[in-house]
mmCIF file of C-alpha atoms and ligand atoms in Angstrom:
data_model
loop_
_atom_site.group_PDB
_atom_site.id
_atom_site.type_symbol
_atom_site.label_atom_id
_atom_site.label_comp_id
_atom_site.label_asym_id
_atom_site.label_seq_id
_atom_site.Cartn_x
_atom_site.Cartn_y
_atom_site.Cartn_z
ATOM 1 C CA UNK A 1 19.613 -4.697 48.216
ATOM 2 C CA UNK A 2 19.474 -8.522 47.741
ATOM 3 C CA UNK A 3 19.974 -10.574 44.398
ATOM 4 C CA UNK A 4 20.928 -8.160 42.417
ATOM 5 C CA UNK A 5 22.271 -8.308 38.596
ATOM 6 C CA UNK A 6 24.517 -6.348 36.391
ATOM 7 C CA UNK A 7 23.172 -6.778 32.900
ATOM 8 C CA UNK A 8 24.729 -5.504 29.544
ATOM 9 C CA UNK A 9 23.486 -5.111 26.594
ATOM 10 C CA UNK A 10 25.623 -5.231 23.500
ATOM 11 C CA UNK A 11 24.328 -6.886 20.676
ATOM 12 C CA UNK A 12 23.842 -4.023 18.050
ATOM 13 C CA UNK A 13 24.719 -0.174 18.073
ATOM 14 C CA UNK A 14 23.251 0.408 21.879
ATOM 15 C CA UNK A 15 25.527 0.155 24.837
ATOM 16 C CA UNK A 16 23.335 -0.624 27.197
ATOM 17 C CA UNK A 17 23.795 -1.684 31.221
ATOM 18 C CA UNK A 18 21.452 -2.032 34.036
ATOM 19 C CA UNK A 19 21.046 -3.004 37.602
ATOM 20 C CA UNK A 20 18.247 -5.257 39.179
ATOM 21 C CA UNK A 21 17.334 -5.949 42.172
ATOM 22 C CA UNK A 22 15.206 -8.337 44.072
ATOM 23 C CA UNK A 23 13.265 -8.260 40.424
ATOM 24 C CA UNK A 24 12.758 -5.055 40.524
ATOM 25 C CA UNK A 25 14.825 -2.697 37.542
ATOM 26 C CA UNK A 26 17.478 -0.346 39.433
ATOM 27 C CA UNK A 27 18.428 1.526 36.214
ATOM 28 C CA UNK A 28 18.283 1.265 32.581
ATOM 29 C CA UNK A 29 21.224 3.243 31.128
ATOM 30 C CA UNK A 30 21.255 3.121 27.049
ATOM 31 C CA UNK A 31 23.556 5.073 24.888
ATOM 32 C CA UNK A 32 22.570 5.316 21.251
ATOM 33 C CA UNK A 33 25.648 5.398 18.985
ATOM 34 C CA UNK A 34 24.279 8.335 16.570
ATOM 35 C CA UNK A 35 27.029 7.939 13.900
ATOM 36 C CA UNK A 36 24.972 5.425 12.412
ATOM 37 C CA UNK A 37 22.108 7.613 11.680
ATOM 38 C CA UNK A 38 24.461 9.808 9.258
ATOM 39 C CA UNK A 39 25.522 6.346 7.780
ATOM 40 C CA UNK A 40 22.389 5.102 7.280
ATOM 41 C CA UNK A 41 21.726 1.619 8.868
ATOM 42 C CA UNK A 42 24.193 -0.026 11.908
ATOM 43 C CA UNK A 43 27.640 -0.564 10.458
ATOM 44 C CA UNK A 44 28.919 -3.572 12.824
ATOM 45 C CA UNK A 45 32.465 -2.172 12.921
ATOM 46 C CA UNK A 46 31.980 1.258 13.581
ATOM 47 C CA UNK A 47 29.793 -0.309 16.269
ATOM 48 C CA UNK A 48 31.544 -2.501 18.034
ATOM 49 C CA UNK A 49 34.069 -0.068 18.464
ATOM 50 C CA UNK A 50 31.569 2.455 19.995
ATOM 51 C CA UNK A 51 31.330 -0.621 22.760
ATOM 52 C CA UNK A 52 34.484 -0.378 23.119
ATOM 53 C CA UNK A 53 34.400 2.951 24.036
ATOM 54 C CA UNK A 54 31.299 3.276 26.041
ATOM 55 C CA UNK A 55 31.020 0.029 27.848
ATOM 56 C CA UNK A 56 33.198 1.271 31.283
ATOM 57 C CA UNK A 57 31.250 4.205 31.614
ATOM 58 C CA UNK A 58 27.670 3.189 30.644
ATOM 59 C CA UNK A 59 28.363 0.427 33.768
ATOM 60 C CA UNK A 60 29.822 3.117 36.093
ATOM 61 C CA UNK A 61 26.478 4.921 35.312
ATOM 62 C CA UNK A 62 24.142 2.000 35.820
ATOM 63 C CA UNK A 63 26.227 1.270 38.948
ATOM 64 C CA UNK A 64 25.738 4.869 40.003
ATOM 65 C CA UNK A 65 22.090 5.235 39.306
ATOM 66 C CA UNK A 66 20.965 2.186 41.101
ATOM 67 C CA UNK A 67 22.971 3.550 44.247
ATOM 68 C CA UNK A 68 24.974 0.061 44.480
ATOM 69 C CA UNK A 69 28.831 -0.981 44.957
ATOM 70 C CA UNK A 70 30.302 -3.234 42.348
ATOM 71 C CA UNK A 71 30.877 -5.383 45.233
ATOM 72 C CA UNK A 72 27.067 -6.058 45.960
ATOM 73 C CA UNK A 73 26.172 -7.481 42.980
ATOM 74 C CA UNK A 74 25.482 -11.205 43.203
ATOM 75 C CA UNK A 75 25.662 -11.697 39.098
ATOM 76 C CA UNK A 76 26.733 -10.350 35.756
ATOM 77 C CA UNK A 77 24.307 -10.856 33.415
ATOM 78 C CA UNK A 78 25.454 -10.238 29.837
ATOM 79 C CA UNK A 79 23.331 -10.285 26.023
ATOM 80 C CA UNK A 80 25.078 -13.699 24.517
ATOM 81 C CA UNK A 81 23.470 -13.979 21.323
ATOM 82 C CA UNK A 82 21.578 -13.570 18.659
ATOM 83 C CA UNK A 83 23.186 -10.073 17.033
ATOM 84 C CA UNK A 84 26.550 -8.615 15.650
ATOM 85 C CA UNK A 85 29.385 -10.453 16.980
ATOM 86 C CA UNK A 86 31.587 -8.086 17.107
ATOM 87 C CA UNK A 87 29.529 -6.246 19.112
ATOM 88 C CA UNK A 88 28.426 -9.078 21.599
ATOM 89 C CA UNK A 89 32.183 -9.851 21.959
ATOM 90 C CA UNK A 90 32.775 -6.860 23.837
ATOM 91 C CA UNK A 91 29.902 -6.823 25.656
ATOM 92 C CA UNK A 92 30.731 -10.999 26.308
ATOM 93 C CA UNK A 93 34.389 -10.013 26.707
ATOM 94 C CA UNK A 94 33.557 -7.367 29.330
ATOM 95 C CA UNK A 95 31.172 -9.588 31.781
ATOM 96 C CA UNK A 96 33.431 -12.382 32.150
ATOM 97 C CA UNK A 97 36.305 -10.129 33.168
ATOM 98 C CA UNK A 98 34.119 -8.368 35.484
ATOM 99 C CA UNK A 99 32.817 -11.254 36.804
ATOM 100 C CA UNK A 100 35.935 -13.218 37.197
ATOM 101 C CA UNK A 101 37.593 -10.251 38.859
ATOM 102 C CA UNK A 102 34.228 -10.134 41.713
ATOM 103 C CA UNK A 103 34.054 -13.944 41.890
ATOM 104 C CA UNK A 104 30.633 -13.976 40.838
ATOM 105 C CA UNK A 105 28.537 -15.998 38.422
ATOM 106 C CA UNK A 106 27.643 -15.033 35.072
ATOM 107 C CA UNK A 107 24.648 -15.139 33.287
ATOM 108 C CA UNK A 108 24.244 -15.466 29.093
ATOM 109 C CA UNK A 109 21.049 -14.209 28.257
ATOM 110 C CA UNK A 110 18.877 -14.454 25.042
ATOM 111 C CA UNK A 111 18.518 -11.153 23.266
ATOM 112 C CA UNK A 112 15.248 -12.574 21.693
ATOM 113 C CA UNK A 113 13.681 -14.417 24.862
ATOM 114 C CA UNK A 114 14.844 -11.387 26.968
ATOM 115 C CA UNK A 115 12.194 -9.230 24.185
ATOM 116 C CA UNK A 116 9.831 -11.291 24.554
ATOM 117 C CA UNK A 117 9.654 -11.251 28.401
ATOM 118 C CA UNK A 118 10.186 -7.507 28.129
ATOM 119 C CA UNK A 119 6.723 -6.651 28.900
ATOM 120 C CA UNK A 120 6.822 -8.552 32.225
ATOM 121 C CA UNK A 121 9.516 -5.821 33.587
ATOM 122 C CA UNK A 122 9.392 -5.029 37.391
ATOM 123 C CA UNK A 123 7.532 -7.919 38.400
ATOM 124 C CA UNK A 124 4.223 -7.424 36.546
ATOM 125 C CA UNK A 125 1.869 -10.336 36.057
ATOM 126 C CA UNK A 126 2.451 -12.919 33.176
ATOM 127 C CA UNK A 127 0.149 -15.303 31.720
ATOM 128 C CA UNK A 128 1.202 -18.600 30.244
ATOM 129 C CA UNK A 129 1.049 -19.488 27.175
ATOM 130 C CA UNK A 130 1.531 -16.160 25.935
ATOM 131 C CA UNK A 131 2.622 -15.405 21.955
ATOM 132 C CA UNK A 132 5.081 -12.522 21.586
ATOM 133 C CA UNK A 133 5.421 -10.630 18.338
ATOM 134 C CA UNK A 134 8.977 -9.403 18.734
ATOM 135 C CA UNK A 135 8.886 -6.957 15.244
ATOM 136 C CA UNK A 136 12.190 -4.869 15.291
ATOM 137 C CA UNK A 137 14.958 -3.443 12.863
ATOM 138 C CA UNK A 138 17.119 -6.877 13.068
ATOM 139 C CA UNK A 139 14.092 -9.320 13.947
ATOM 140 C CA UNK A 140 10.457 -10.224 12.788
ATOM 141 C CA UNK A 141 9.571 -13.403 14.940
ATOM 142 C CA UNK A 142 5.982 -14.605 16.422
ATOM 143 C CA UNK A 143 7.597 -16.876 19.544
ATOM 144 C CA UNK A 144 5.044 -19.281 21.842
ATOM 145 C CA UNK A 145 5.783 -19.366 25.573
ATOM 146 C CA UNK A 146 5.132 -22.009 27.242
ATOM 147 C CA UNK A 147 7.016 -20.609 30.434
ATOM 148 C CA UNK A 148 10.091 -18.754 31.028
ATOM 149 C CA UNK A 149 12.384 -21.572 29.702
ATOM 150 C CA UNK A 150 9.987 -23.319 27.407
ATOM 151 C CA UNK A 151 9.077 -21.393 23.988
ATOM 152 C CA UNK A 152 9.351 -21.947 20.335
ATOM 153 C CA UNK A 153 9.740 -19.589 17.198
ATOM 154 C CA UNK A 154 6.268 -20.451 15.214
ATOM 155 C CA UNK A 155 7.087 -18.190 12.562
ATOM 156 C CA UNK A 156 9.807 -15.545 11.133
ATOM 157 C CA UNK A 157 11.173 -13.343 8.411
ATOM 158 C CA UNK A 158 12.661 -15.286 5.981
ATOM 159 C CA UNK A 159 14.737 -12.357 4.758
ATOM 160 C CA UNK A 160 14.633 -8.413 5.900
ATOM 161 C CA UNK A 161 13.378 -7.629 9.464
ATOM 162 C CA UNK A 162 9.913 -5.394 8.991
ATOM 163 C CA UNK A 163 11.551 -2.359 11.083
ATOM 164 C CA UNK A 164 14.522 -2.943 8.078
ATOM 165 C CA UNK A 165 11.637 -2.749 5.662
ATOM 166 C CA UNK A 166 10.283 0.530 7.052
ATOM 167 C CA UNK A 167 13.812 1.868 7.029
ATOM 168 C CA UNK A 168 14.719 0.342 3.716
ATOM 169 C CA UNK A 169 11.481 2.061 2.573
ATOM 170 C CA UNK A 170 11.949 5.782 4.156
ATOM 171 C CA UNK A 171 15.728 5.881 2.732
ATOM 172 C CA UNK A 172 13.811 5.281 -1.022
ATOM 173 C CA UNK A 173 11.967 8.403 -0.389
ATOM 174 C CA UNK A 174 14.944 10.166 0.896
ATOM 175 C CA UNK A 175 14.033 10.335 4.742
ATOM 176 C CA UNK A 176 16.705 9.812 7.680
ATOM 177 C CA UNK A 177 18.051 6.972 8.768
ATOM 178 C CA UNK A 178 15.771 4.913 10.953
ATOM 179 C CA UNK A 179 12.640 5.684 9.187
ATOM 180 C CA UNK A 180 10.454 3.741 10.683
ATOM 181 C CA UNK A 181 8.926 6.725 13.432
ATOM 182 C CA UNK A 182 9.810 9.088 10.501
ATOM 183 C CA UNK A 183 7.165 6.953 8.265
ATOM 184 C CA UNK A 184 4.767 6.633 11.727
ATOM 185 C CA UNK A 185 4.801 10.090 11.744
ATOM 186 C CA UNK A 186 3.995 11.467 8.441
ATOM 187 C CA UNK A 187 1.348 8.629 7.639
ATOM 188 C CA UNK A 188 -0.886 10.819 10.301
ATOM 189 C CA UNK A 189 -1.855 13.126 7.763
ATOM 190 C CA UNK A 190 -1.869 10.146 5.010
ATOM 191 C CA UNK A 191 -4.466 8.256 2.941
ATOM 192 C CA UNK A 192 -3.661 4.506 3.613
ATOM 193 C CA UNK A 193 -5.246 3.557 0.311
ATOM 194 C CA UNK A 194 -3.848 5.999 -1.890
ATOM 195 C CA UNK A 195 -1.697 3.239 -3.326
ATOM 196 C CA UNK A 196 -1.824 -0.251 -3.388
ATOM 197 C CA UNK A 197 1.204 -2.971 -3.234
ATOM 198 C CA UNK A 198 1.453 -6.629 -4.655
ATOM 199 C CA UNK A 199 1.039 -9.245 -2.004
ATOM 200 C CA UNK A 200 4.377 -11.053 -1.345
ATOM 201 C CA UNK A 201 3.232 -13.273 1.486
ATOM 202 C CA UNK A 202 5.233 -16.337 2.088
ATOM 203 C CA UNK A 203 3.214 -19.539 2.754
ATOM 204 C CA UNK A 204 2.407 -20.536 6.719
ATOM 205 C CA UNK A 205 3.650 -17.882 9.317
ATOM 206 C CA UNK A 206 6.471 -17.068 8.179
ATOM 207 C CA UNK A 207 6.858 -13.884 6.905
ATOM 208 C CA UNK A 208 9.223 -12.339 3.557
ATOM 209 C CA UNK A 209 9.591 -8.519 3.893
ATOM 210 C CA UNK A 210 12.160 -8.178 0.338
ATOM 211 C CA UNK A 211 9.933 -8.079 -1.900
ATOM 212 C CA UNK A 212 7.408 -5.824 -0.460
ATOM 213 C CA UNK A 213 10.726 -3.090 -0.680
ATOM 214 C CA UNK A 214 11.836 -3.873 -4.141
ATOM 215 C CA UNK A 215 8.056 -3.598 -5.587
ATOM 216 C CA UNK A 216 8.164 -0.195 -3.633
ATOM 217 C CA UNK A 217 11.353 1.164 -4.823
ATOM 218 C CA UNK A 218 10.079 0.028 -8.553
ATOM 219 C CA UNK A 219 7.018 1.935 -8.061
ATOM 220 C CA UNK A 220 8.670 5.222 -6.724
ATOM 221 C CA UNK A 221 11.366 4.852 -10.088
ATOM 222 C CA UNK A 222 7.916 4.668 -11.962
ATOM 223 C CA UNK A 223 5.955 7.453 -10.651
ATOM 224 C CA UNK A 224 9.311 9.617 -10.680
ATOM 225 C CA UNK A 225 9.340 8.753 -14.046
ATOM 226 C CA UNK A 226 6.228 10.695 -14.764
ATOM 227 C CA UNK A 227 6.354 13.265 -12.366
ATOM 228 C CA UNK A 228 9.860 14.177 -10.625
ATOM 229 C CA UNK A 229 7.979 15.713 -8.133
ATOM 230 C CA UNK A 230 6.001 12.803 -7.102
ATOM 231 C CA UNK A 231 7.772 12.020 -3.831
ATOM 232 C CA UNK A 232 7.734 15.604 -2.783
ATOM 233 C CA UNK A 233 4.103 16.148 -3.937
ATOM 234 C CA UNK A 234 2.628 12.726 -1.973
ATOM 235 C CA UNK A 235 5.036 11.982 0.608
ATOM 236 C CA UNK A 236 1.772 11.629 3.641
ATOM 237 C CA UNK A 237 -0.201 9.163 0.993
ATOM 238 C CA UNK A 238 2.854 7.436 0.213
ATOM 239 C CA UNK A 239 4.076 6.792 3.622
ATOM 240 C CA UNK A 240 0.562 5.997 4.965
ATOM 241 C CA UNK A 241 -0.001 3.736 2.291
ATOM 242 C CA UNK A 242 3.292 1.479 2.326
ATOM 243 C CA UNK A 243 2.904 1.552 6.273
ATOM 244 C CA UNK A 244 -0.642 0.071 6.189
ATOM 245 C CA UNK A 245 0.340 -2.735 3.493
ATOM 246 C CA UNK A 246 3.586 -3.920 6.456
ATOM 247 C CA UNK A 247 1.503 -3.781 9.518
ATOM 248 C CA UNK A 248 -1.075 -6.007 7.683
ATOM 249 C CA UNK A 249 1.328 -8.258 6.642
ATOM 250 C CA UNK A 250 2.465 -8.303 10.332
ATOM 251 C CA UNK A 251 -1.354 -8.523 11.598
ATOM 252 C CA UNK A 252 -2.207 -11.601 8.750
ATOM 253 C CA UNK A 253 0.152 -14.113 10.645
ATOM 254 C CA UNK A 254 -0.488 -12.956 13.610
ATOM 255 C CA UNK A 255 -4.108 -13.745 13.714
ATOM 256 C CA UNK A 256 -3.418 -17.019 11.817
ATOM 257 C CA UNK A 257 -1.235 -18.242 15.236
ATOM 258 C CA UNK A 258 -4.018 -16.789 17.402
ATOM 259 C CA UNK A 259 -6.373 -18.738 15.759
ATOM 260 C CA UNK A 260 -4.957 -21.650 15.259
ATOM 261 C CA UNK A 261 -2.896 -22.026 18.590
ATOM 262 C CA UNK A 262 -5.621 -20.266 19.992
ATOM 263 C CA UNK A 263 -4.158 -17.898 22.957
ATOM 264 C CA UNK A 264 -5.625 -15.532 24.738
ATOM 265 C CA UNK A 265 -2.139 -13.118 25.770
ATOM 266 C CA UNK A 266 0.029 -11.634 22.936
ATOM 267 C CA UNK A 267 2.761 -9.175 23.851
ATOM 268 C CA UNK A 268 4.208 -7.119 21.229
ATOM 269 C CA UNK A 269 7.612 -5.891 21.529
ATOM 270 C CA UNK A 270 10.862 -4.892 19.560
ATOM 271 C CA UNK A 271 11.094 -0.813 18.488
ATOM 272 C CA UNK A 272 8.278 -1.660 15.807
ATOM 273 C CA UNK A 273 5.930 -2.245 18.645
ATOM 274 C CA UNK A 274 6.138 1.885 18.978
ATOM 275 C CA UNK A 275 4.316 2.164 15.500
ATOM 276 C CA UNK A 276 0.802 3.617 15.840
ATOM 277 C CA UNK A 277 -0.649 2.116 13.443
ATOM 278 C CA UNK A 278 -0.072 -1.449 14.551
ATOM 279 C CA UNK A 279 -1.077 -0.383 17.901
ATOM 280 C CA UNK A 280 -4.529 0.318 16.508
ATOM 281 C CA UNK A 281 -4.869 -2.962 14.591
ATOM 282 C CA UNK A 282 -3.593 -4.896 17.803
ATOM 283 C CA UNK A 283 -5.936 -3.333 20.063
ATOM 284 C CA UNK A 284 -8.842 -3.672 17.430
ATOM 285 C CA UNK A 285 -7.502 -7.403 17.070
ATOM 286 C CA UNK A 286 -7.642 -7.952 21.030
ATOM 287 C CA UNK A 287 -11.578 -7.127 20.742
ATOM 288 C CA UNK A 288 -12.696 -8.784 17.970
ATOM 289 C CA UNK A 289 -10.868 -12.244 19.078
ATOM 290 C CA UNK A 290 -11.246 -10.952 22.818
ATOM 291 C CA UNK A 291 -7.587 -11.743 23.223
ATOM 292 C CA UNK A 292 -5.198 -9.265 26.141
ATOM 293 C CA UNK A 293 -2.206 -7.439 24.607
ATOM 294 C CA UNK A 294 0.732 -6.541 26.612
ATOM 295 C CA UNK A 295 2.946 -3.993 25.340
ATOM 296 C CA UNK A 296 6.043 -3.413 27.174
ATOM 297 C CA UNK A 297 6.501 0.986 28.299
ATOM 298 C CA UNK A 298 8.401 2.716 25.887
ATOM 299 C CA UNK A 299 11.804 2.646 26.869
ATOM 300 C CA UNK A 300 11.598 -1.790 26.919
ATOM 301 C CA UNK A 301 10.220 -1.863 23.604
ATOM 302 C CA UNK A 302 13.630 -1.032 21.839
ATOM 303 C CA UNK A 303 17.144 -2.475 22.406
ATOM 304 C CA UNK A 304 17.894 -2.320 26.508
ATOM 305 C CA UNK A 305 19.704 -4.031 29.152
ATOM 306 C CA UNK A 306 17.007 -3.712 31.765
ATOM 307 C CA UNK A 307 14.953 -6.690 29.654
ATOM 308 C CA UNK A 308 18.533 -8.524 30.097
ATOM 309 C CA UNK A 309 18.743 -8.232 33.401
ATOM 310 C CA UNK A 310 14.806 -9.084 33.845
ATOM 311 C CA UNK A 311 15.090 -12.300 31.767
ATOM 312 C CA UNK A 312 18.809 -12.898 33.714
ATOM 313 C CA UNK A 313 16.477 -13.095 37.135
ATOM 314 C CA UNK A 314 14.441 -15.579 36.197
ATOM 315 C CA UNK A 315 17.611 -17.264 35.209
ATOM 316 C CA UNK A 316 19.095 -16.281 38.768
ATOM 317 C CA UNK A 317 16.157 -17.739 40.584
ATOM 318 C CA UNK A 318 16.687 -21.369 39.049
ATOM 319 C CA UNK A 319 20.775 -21.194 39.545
ATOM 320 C CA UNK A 320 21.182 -20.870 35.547
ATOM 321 C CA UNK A 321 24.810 -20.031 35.407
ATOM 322 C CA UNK A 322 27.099 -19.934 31.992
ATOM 323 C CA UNK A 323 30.209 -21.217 32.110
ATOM 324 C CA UNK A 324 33.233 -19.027 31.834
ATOM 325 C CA UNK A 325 34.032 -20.147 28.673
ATOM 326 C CA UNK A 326 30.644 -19.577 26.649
ATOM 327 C CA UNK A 327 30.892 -17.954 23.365
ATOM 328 C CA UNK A 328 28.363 -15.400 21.659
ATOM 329 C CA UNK A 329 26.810 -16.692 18.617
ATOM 330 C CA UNK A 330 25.529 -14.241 16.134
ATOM 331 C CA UNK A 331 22.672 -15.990 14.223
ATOM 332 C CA UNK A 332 18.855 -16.012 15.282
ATOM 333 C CA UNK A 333 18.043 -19.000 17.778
ATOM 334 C CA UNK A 334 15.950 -20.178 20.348
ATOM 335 C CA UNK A 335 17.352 -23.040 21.698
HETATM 336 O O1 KG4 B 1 14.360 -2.743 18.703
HETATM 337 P P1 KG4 B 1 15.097 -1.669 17.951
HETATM 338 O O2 KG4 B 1 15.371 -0.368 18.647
HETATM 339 O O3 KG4 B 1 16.494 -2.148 17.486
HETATM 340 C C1 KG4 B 1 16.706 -3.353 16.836
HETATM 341 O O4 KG4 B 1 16.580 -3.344 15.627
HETATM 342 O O5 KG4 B 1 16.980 -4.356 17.534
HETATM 343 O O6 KG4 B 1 14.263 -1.402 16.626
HETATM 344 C C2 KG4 B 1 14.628 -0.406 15.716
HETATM 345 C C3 KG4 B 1 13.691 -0.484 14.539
HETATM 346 C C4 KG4 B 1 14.105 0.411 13.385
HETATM 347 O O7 KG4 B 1 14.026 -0.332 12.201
HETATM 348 C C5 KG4 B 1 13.075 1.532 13.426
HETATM 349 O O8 KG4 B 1 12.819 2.100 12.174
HETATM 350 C C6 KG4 B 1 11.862 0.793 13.933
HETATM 351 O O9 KG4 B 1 12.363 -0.087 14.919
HETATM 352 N N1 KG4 B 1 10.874 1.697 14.531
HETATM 353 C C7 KG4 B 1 9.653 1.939 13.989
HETATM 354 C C8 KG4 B 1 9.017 2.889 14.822
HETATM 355 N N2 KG4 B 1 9.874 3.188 15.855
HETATM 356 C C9 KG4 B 1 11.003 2.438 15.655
HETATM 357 N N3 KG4 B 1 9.084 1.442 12.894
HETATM 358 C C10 KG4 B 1 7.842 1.868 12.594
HETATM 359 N N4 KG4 B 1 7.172 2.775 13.345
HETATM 360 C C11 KG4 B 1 7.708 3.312 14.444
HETATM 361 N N5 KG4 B 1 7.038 4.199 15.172
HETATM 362 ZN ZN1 ZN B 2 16.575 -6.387 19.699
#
């Protein structure tokens, strides 16, 4: 096997590793760190320390998988930023060592540019300029790409990520922790305009996903008010109807870049791209503006190391190496 790259994935509660090879994704080992889902959200301690603990044998897996020696790899690609620091130090921490030990170069990789290239896994055919909506529990972002090392953030949240809004929203109404697929699911048998929500759109494409939540949870305290039951009684309408009032908030920007920047490729990606109901509106959208959508397979769309080791190739190719003393950084940026 030629060129191939160890990536890991650590910047939130998923220890993740993979293997590539010659472009082409080896294995794609993710561990999910369930405590979280009985705390109810990501609690960056608890998770970093689950790194800790997972990290030797997730890469042992993703070694063992892909059928290749530690001593064949030509890279270690590793996530260096933007998420919970903590959590990317171990990750960071880990890579170096490793690749120190084999003599090999290393490779810091851009959780948010390795999203937005997710779609492009094993090779497939991309089209520049392409605009990604990258919608996921820690990021809301519509990104242009100009090519692999050339793209700019035209708009974001300005506070909550939309997938924290759909969580934020299910834990209000007493559903698990992430809510987002529990909301998907139960808006099936919803009426989308049951109930209607104040418009807290932000001005340009940006987007603000705060108070959309707090007018919710004041309108559940309401209802309950009246009827105690009321949760119980309309959980399908409910969850139909605040799921139809985020996607368009997601669609309204998204269509405002399209038209005014006017590209013909969007991908969507991030573990909001799994919603249904935005994967109707996009594939409505890509008729009516005649515009392709690329949505990466399933197990891309949420946190993995296979879309760090895809966007570490491209890196590879050119000879982009980090040096061995690069730090994480935990805030959003596309530099
Ligand atoms: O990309 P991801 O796995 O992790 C990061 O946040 O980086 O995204 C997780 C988020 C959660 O907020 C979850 O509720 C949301 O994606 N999500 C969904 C659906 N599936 C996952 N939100 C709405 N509908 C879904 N079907
Ligand atoms: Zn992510």
């Amino acid at each position: 096997m030629k060129n191939s790259i160890l990536a890991i994935e650590t910047s939130c509660d998923d220890t993740s590793a993979s293997v590539i090879s010659d472009g082409i994704i080896k294995s794609n080992i993710v561990s999910s760190q369930v405590d979280h889902t009985k705390l109810g959200g990501v609690v960056p301690e608890i998770a970093s320390r689950g790194h800790q603990k997972n990290i030797i044998y997730i890469v042992e897996k993703a070694l063992e998988e892909a059928e290749i020696s530690r001593k064949k790899l030509d890279a270690i690609a590793f996530t260096l930023g933007p998420g919970l620091l903590g959590s990317l130090l171990v990750g960071s921490t880990f890579s170096k060592s490793f690749g120190y030990a084999l003599n090999i170069p290393i490779i810091g990789v851009n959780h948010l540019k390795a999203h937005a290239f997710s779609h492009t896994i094993n090779k497939k055919k991309i089209t520049y300029p392409f605009v990604s909506l990258l919608v996921s529990g820690g990021h809301t972002q519509i990104i242009l790409i100009k090519s692999y090392d050339k793209m700019k953030i035209i708009g974001e949240t300005r506070d909550d990520a939309v997938g924290e809004a759909f969580d934020k929203c299910a834990k209000i109404l007493g559903l698990d922790y992430p809510g987002g697929p529990l909301i998907d699911k139960l808006s099936y048998d919803g009426n989308k305009k049951a109930y209607s929500f104040p418009d807290t759109n932000v001005d340009g494409y940006d987007y603000s996903f705060s108070g959309i939540k707090t007018s919710f949870l004041y309108f559940i305290n309401k209802e309950l008010k009246n009827n105690p039951d009321f949760i119980k009684e309309n959980l399908n309408d409910i969850c139909a109807s605040i799921q139809s009032k985020l996607i368009s908030m997601l669609m309204l920007k998204l269509v405002k870049v399209i038209d005014d920047f006017k590209v013909k490729d969007i991908s969507i990606c991030g573990g909001v791209a799994a919603n249904s109901y935005l994967r109707k509106k996009i594939f409505n959208l890509s008729e009516s503006k005649n515009v392709k959508i690329h949505i990466p397979e399933m197990e891309y769309c949420t946190d993995n190391a296979a879309m760090i080791a895809n966007y570490a190739y491209y890196m590879y190719k050119d000879k982009i190496f980090s040096d061995f003393d690069v730090v994480p950084y935990s805030k959003h940026k596309i530099e």
